[in-house]
GROMACS .gro file of C-alpha atoms in nm:
model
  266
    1UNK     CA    1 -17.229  16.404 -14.022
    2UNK     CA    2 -17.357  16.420 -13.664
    3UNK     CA    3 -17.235  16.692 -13.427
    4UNK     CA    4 -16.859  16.720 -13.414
    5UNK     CA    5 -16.723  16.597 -13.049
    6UNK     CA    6 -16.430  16.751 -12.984
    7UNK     CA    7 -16.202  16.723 -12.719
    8UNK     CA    8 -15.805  16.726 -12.638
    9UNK     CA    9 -15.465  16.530 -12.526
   10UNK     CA   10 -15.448  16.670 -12.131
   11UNK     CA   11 -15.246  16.600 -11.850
   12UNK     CA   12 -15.350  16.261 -11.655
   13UNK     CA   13 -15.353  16.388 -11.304
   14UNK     CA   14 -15.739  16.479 -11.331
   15UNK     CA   15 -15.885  16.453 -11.704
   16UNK     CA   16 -16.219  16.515 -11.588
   17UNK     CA   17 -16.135  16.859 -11.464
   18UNK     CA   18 -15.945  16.943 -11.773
   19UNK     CA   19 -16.240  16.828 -11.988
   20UNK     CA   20 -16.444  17.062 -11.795
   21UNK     CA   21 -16.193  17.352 -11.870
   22UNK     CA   22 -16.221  17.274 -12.215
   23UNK     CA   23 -16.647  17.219 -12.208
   24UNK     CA   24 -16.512  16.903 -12.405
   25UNK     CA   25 -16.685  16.584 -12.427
   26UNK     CA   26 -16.388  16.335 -12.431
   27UNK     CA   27 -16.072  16.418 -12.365
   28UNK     CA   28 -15.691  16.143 -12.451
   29UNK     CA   29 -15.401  16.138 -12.188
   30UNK     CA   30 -15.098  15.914 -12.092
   31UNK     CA   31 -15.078  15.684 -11.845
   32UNK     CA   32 -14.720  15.745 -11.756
   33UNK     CA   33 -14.397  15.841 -11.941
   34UNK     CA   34 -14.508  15.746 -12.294
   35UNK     CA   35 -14.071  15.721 -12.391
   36UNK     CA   36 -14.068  15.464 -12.065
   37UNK     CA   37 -14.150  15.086 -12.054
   38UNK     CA   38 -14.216  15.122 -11.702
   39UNK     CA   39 -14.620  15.053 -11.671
   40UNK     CA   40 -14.912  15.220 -11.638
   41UNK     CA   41 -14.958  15.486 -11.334
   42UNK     CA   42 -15.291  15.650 -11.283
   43UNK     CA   43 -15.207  15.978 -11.125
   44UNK     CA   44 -15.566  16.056 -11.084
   45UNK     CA   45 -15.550  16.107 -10.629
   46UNK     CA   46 -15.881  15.895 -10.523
   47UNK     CA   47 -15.747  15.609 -10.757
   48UNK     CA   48 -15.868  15.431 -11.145
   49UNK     CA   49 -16.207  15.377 -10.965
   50UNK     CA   50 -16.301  15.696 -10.901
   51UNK     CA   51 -16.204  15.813 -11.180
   52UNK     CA   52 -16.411  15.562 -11.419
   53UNK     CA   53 -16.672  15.706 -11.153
   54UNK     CA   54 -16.634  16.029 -11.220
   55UNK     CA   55 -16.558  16.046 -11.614
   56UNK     CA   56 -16.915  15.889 -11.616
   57UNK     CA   57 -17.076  16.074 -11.401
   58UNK     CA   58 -17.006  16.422 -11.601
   59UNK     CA   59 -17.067  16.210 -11.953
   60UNK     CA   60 -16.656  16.240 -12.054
   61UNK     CA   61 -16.571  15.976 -12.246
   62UNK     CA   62 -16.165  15.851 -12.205
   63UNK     CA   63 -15.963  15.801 -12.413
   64UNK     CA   64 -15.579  15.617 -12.342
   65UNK     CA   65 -15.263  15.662 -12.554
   66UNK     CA   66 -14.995  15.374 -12.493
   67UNK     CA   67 -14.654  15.492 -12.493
   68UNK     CA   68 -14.460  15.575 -12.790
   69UNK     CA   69 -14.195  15.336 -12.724
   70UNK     CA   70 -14.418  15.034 -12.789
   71UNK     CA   71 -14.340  14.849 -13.120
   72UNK     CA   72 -14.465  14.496 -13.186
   73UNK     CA   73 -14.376  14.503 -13.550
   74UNK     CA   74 -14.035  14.496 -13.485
   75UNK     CA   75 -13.798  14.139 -13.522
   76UNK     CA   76 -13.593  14.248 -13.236
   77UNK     CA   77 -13.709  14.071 -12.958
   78UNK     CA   78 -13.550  14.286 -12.679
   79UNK     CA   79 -13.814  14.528 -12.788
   80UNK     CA   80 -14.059  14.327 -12.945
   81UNK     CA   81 -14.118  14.115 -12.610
   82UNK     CA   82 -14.172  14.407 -12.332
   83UNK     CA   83 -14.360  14.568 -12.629
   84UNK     CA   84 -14.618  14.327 -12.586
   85UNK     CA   85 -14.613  14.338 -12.251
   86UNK     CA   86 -14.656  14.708 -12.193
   87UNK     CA   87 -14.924  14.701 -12.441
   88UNK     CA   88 -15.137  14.435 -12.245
   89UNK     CA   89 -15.061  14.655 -11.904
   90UNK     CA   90 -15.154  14.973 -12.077
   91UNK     CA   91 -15.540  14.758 -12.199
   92UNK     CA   92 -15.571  14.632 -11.867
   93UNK     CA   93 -15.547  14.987 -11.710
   94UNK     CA   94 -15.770  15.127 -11.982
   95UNK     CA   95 -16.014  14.902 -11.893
   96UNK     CA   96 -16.038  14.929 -11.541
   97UNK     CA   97 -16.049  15.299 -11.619
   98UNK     CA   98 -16.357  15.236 -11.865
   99UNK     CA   99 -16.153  15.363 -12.111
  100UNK     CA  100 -16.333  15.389 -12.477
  101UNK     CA  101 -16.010  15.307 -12.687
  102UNK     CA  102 -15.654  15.261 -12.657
  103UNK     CA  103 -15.442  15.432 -12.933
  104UNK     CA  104 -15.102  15.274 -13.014
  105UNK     CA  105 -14.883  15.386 -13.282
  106UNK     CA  106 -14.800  15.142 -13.621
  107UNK     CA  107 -14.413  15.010 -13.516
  108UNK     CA  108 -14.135  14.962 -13.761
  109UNK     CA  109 -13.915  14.724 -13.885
  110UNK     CA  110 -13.541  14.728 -13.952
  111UNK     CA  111 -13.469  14.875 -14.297
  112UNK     CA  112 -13.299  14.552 -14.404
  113UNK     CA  113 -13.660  14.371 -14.268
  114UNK     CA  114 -13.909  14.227 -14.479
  115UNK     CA  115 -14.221  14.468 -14.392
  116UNK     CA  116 -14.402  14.109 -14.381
  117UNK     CA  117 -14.205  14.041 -14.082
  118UNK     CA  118 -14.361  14.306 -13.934
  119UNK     CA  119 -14.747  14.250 -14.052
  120UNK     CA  120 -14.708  13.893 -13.924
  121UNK     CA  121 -14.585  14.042 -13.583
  122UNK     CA  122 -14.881  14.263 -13.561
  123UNK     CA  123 -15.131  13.944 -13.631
  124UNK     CA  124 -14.937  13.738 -13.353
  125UNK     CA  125 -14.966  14.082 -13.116
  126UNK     CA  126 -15.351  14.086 -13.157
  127UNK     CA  127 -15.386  13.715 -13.132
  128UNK     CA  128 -15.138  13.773 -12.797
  129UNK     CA  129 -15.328  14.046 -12.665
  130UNK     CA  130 -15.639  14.003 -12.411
  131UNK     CA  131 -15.787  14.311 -12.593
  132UNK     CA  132 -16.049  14.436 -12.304
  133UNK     CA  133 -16.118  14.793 -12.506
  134UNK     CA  134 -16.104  14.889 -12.819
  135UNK     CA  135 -15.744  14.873 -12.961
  136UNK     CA  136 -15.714  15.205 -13.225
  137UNK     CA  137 -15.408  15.184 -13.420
  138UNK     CA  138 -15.242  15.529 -13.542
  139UNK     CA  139 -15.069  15.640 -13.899
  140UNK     CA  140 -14.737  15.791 -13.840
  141UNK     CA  141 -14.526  15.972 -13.982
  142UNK     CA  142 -14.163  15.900 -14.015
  143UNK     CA  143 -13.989  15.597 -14.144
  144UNK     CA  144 -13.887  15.396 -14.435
  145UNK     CA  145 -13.996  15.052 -14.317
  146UNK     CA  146 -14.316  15.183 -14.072
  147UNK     CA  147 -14.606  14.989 -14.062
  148UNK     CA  148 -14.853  15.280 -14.085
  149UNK     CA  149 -14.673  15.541 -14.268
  150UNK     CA  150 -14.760  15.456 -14.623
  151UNK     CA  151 -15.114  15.313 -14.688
  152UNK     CA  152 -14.950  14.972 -14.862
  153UNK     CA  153 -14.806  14.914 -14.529
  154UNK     CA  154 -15.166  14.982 -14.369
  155UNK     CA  155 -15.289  14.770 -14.573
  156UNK     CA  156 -15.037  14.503 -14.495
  157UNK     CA  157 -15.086  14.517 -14.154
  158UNK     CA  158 -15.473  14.507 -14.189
  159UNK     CA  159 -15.519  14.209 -14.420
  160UNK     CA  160 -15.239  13.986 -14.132
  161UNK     CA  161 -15.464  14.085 -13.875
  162UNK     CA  162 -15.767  14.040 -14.021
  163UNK     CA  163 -15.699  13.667 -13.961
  164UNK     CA  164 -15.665  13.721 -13.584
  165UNK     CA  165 -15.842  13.635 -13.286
  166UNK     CA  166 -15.987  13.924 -13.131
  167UNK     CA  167 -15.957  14.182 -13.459
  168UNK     CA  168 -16.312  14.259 -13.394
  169UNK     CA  169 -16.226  14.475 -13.114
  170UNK     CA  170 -15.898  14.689 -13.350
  171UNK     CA  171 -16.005  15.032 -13.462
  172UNK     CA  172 -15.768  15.289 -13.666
  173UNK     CA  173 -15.687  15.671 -13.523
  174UNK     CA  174 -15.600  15.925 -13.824
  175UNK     CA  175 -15.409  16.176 -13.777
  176UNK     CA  176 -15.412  16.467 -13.983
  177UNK     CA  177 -15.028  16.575 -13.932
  178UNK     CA  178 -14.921  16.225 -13.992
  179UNK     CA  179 -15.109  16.202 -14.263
  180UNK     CA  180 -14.969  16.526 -14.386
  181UNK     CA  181 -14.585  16.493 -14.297
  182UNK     CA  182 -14.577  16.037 -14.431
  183UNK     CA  183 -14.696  16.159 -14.777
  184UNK     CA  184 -15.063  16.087 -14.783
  185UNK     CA  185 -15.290  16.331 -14.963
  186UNK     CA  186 -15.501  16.434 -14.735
  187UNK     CA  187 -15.787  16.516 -15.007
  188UNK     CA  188 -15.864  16.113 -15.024
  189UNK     CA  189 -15.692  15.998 -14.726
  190UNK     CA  190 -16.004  15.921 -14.557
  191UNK     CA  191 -16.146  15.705 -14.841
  192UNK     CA  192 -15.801  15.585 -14.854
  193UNK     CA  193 -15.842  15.433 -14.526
  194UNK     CA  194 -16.216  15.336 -14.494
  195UNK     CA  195 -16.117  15.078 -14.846
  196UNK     CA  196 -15.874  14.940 -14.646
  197UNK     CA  197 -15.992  14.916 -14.304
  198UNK     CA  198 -16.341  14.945 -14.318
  199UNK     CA  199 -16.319  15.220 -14.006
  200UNK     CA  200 -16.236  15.527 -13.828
  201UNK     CA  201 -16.292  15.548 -13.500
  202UNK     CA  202 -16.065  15.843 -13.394
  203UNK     CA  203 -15.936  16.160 -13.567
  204UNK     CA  204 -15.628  16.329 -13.371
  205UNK     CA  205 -15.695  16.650 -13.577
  206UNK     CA  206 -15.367  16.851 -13.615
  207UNK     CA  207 -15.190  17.089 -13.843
  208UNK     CA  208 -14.806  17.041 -13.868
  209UNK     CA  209 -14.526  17.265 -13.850
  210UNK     CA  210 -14.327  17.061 -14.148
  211UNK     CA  211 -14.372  17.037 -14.565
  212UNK     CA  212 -14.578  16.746 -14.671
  213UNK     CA  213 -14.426  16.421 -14.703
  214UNK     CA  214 -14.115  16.533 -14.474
  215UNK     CA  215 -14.131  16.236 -14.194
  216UNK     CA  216 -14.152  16.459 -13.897
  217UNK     CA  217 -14.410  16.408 -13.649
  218UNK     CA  218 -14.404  16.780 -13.519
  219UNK     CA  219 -14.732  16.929 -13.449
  220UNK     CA  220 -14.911  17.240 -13.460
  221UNK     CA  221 -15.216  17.473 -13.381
  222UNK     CA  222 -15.426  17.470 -13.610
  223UNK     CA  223 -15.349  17.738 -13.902
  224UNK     CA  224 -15.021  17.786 -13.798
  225UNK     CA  225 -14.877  17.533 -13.947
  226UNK     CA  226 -14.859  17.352 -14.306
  227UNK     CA  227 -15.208  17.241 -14.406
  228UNK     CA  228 -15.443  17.417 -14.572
  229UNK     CA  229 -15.712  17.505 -14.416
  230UNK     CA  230 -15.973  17.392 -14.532
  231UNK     CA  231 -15.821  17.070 -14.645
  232UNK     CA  232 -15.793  16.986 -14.298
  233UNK     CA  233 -16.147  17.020 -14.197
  234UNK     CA  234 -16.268  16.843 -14.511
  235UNK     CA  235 -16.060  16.547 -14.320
  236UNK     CA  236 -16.265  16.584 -13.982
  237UNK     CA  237 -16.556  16.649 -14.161
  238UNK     CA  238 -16.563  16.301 -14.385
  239UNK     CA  239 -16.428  16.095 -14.135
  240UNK     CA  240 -16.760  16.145 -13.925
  241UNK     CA  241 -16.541  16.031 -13.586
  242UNK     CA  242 -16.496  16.157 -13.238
  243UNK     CA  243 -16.192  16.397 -13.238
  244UNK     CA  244 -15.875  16.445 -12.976
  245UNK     CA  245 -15.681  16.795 -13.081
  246UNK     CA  246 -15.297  16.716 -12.967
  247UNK     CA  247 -15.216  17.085 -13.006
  248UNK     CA  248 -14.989  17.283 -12.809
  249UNK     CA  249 -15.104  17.477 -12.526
  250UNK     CA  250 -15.393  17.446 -12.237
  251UNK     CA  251 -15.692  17.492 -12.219
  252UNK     CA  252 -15.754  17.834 -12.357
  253UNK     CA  253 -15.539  17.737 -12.675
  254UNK     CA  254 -15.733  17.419 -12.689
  255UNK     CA  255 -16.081  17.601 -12.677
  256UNK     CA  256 -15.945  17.844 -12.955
  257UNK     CA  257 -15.841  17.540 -13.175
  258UNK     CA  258 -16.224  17.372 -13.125
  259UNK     CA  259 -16.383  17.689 -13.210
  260UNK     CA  260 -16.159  17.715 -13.539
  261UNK     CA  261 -16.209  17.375 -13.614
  262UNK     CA  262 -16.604  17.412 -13.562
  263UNK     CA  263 -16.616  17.713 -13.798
  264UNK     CA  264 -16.467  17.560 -14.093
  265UNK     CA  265 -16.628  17.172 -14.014
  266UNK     CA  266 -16.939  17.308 -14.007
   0.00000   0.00000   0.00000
């Protein structure tokens, strides 16, 4: 594999300066309250220009994460609507931000929902969405009737939107502790993926602080939590993709994490 780029989730107000802190290459962040449906705010003080500007200028690439509230899976249109809506606010601000993906999390439907109802929703969201940077959706980890929890249901939602206008531009993030916590081996998870998306274009490399297969999203630094070691670099390592740590701390736990990851990547 090339050389492992490694950054981490930071704090929006100035990502550049927290990329430096962590000698990182690329570092993720919110635009906002990500349990809000209130749009995007860039915190950043000389405005979305500048910082564009300036995350070129020192060669950090950006990353965005839409909030967590966003679903456009689900058949209940008082979420499914503003869904949609926050989602198209969150690409136009990663764009204007020269953002290199935006990561949005699977959805769910009701437990009495067909999970078709939900792949079909995901088609209509791409064909919907002006997508203006790349659009990476995320595993998770928890839920019976989640769209990216189980790799059927990835696969679901892959072959409905593989019909879609604009699909060119939708990328998948793996994470490790989702992977761990929904019940995916991690030994072939990456295989698993690549045969049914074709791509990874993000790793959020985490350990997690719960039993495999237990549905909660609870992360951890890396070897204090539940996956081995070794299994969890063999994940980074095969995937071959840029990586965002979303491990506790700041920067000096961050730079610890990178350095443990590096060791054991290779």
């Amino acid at each position: 594999m090339t050389a492992l780029r490694i950054g981490a989730h930071v704090d929006q107000a100035d990502p550049v300066a927290e990329a430096a802190a962590r000698k990182a290459p690329l570092v993720q962040f919110f635009l906002g309250n990500p349990q809000s449906y209130k749009g995007p705010v860039v915190e950043y003080a000389h405005g979305p220009a500048a910082l564009r500007a300036a995350a070129e200028s020192a060669g950090v690439d950006l990353y965005v994460h839409a909030p967590y509230l966003i679903n456009v899976a689900t058949t209940n249109n008082r979420q499914r609507i503003p869904s949609r809506k926050l989602l198209q606010q969150h690409m136009d601000a990663a764009a204007e931000l020269g953002a290199k993906g935006l990561i949005v999390h699977g959805g769910h439907v009701r437990d009495e929902d067909d999970p078709a109802k939900g792949f079909d929703n995901w088609r209509k969201a791409i064909e919907a969405t002006d997508i203006k940077v790349p659009l990476l959706i995320e595993n998770t980890a928890g839920g019976t009737n989640a769209m990216t929890r189980y790799l059927d249901r990835i696969k679901g939602v892959w072959e409905a939107i593989s019909a879609a206008e604009g699909f060119d531009q939708v990328g998948f993030c793996l994470d490790t502790c989702h992977a761990h916590a929904g019940g995916n081996k991690l030994e072939s998870i990456v295989d698993d993926v690549l045969a049914i998306t074709g791509r990874i274009d993000l790793v959020h490399a985490n350990d997690s602080r719960d039993d495999f297969d237990s549905g909660a999203d609870r992360h951890a630094s890396f070897g204090a939590g539940h996956i081995e070691p070794d299994l969890l670099a063999h994940v980074v390592r095969e995937a071959g993709a840029p990586v965002v740590c979303e491990t506790p701390g700041g920067a000096e736990e961050h730079v610890a994490d990178f350095s443990w990851l590096r060791e054991r990547v290779g």
